Short mmCIF file of C-alpha atoms in Angstrom, two decimals:
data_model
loop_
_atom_site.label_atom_id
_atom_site.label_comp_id
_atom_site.label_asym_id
_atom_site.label_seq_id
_atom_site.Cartn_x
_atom_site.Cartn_y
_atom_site.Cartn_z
CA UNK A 4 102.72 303.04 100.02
CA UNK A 5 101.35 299.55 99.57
CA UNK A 6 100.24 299.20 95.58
CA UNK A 7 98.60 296.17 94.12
CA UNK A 8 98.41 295.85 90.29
CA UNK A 9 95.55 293.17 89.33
CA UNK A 10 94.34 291.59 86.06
CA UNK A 11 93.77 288.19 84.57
CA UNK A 12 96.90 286.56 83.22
CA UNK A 13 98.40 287.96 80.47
CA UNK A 14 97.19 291.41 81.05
CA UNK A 15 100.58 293.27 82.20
CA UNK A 16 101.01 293.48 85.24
CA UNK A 17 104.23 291.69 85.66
CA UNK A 18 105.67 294.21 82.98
CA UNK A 19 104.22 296.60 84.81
CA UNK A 20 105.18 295.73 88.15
CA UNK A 21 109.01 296.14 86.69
CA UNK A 22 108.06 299.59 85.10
CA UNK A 23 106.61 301.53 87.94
CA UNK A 24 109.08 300.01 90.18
CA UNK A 25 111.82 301.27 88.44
CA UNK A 26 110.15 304.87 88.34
CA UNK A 27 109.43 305.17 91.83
CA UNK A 28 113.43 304.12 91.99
CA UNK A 29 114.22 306.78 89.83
CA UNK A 30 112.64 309.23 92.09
CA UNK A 31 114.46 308.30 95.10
CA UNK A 32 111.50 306.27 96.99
CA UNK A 33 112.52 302.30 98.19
CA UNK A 34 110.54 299.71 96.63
CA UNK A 35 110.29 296.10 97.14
CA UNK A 36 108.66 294.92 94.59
CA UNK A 37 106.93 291.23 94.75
CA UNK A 38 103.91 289.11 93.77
CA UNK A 39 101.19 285.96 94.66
CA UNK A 40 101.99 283.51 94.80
CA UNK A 41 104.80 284.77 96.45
CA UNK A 42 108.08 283.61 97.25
CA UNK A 43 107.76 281.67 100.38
CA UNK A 44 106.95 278.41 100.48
CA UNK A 45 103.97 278.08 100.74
CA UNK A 46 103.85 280.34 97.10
CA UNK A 47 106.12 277.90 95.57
CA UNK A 48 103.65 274.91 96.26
CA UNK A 49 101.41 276.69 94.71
CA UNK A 50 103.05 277.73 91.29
CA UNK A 51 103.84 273.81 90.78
CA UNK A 52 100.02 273.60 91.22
CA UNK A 53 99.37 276.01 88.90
CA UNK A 54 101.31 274.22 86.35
CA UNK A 55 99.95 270.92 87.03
CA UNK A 56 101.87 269.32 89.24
CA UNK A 57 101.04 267.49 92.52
CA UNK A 58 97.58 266.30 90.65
CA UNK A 59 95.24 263.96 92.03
CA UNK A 60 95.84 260.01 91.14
CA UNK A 61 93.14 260.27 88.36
CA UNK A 62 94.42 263.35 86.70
CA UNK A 63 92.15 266.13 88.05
CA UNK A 64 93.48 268.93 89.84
CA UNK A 65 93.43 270.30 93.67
CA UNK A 66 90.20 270.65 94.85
CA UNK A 67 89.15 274.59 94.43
CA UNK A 68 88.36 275.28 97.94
CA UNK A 69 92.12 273.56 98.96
CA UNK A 70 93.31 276.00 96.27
CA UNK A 71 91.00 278.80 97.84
CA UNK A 72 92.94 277.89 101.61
CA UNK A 73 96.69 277.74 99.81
CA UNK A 74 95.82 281.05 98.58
CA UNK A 75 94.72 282.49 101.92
CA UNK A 76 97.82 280.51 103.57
CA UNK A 77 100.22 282.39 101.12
CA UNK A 78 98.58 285.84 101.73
CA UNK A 79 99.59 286.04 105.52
CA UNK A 80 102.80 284.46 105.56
CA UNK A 81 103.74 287.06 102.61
CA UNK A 82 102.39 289.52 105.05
CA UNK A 83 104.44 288.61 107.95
CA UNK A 84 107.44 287.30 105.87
CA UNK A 85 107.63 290.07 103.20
CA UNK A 86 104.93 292.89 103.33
CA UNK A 87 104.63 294.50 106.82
CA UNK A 88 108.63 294.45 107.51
CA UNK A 89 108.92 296.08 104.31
CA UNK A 90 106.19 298.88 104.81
CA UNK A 91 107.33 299.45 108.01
CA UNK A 92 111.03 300.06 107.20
CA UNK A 93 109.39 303.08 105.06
CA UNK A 94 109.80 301.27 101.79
CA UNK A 95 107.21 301.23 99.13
CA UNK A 96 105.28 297.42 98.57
CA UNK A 97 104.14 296.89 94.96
CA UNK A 98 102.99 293.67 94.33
CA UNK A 99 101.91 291.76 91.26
CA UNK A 100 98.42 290.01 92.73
CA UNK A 101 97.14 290.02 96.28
CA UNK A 102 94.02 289.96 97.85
CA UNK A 103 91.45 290.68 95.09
CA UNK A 104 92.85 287.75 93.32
CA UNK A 105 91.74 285.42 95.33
CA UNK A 106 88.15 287.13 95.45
CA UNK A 107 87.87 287.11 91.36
CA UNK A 108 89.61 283.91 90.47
CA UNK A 109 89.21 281.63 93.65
CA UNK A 110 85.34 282.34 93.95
CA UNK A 111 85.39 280.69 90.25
CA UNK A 112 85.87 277.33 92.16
CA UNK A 113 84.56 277.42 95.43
CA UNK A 114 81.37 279.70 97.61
CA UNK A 115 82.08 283.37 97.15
CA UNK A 116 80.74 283.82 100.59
CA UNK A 117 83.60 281.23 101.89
CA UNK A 118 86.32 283.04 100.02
CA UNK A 119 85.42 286.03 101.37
CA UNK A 120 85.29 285.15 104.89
CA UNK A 121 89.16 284.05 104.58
CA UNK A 122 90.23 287.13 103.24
CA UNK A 123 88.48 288.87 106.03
CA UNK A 124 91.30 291.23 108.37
CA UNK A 125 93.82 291.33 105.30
CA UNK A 126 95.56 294.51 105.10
CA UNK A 127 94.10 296.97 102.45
CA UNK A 128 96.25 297.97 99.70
CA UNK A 129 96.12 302.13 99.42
CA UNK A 130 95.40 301.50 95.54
CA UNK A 131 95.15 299.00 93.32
CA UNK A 132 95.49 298.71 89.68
CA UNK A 133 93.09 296.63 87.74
CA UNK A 134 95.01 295.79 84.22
CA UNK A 135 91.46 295.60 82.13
CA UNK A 136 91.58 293.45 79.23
CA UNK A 137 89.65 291.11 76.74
CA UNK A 138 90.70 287.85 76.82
CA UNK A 139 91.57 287.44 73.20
CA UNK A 140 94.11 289.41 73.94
CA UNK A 141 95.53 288.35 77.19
CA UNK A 142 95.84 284.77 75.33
CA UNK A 143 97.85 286.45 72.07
CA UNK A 144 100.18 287.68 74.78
CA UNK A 145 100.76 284.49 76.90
CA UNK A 146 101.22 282.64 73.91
CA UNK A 147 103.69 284.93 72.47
CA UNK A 148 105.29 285.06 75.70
CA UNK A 149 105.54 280.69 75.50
CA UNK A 150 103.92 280.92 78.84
CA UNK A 151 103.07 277.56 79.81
CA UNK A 152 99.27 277.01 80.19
CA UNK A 153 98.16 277.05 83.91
CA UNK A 154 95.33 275.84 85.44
CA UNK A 155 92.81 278.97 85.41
CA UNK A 156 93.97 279.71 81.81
CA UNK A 157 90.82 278.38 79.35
CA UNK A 158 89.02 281.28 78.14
CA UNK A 159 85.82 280.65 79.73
CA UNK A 160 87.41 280.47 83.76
CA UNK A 161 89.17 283.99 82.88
CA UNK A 162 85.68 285.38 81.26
CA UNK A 163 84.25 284.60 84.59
CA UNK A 164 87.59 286.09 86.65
CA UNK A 165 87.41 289.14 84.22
CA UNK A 166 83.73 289.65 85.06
CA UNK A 167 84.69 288.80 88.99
CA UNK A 168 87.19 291.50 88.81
CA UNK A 169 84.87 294.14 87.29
CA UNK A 170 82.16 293.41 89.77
CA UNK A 171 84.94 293.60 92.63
CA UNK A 172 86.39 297.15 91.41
CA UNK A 173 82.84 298.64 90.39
CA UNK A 174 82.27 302.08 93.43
CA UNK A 175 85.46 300.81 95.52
CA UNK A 176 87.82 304.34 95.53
CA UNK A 177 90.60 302.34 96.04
CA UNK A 178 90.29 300.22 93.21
CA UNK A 179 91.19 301.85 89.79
CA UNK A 180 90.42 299.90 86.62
CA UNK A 181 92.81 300.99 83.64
CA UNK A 182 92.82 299.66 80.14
CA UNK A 183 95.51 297.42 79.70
CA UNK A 184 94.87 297.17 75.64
CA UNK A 185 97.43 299.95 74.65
CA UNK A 186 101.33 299.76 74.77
CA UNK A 187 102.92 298.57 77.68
CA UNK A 188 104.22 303.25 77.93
CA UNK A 189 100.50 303.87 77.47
CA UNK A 190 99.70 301.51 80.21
CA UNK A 191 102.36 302.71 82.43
CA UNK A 192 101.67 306.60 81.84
CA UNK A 193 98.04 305.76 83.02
CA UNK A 194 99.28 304.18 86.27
CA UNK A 195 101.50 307.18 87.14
CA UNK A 196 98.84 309.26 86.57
CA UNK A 197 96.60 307.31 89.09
CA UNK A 198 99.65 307.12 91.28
CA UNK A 199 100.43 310.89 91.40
CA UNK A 200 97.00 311.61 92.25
CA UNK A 201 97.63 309.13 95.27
CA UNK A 202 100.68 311.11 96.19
CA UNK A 203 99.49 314.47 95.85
CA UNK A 204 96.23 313.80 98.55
CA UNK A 205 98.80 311.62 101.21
#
């Protein structure tokens, strides 16, 4: 199974990632678990981006449509490098962020249309979580967490991304939205509920 858990920062799915990886462990399946950016290289450019590194000489940061193409870039080598070996060895793939990422906070910055088109021929997760919640408290959980602040962090850009990923998930199947608000057990009992639904039809 290939399982994508979604959300604007600070909405769980990192803690969740760890949590249903670990069950699906416990049950005798192999999982690789992993995330975007991803590990490669092209992933680690873009986390020192994130954080504000590698700025332009006056101070501003990359261009959004460069960040839009990093992001794309980073998708298909973590295919090819990470994703598709792993899937077809018969392991489970659960990764924190992938393609509707890029569709909710990437078309922020640069033509929705344009962002699309370079996510077009991705591989389709068979679910995906979307971690739904307000932004108040995604912020009283990065900064409790001393998460640095990263470039798509002001509340206004992850208003947009939040309503970007509601938009994106509204009468897709594959796309579950779950309420990310209660404890990180709640949250985790609701995604193996979705999950063993998933199971039980393969």
């Amino acid at each position: 199974m290939f399982i994508v858990l979604e959300g604007i920062d600070g909405s769980g799915t990192t803690t969740q990632l760890d949590r249903l990886a670990e069950r699906l462990r416990a049950a005798g399946r192999r999982v690789v678990a992993t995330r975007e950016p991803s590990p490669g290289p092209i992933g680690l450019l873009l986390r020192e981006i994130l954080r504000g590194t590698h700025a332009n000489p006056d101070g501003t940061g990359l261009d959004g449509r460069a960040m839009a193409l990093l992001f794309a870039a980073d998708r298909r080598d973590h295919l090819t490098r990470e994703i598709e070996p792993a899937l077809a060895s018969g392991a489970d793939v659960i990764s924190d962020r992938y393609l509707l990422s890029s569709l909710a906070y990437q078309a922020v910055e640069a033509d929705r249309a344009w962002v699309e088109q370079l996510a077009s021929g991705v591989r389709e997760p068979d679910l995906t979580l979307l971690l739904d919640v307000d932004i108040a408290v995604a912020a009283q959980r990065r900064t409790k967490a001393g998460r640095p602040v990263e470039r798509y962090d002001a509340d206004g850009t992850l208003a947009r991304v939040a309503e970007n990923y509601r938009r994106l998930a509204a009468g897709r199947p594959n796309i579950v939205r779950i309420d990310g608000t209660p404890s990180p057990a709640d949250v985790e009992q609701a995604i193996m509920r979705e999950l063993e639904a998933l199971l039980a039809a393969r």
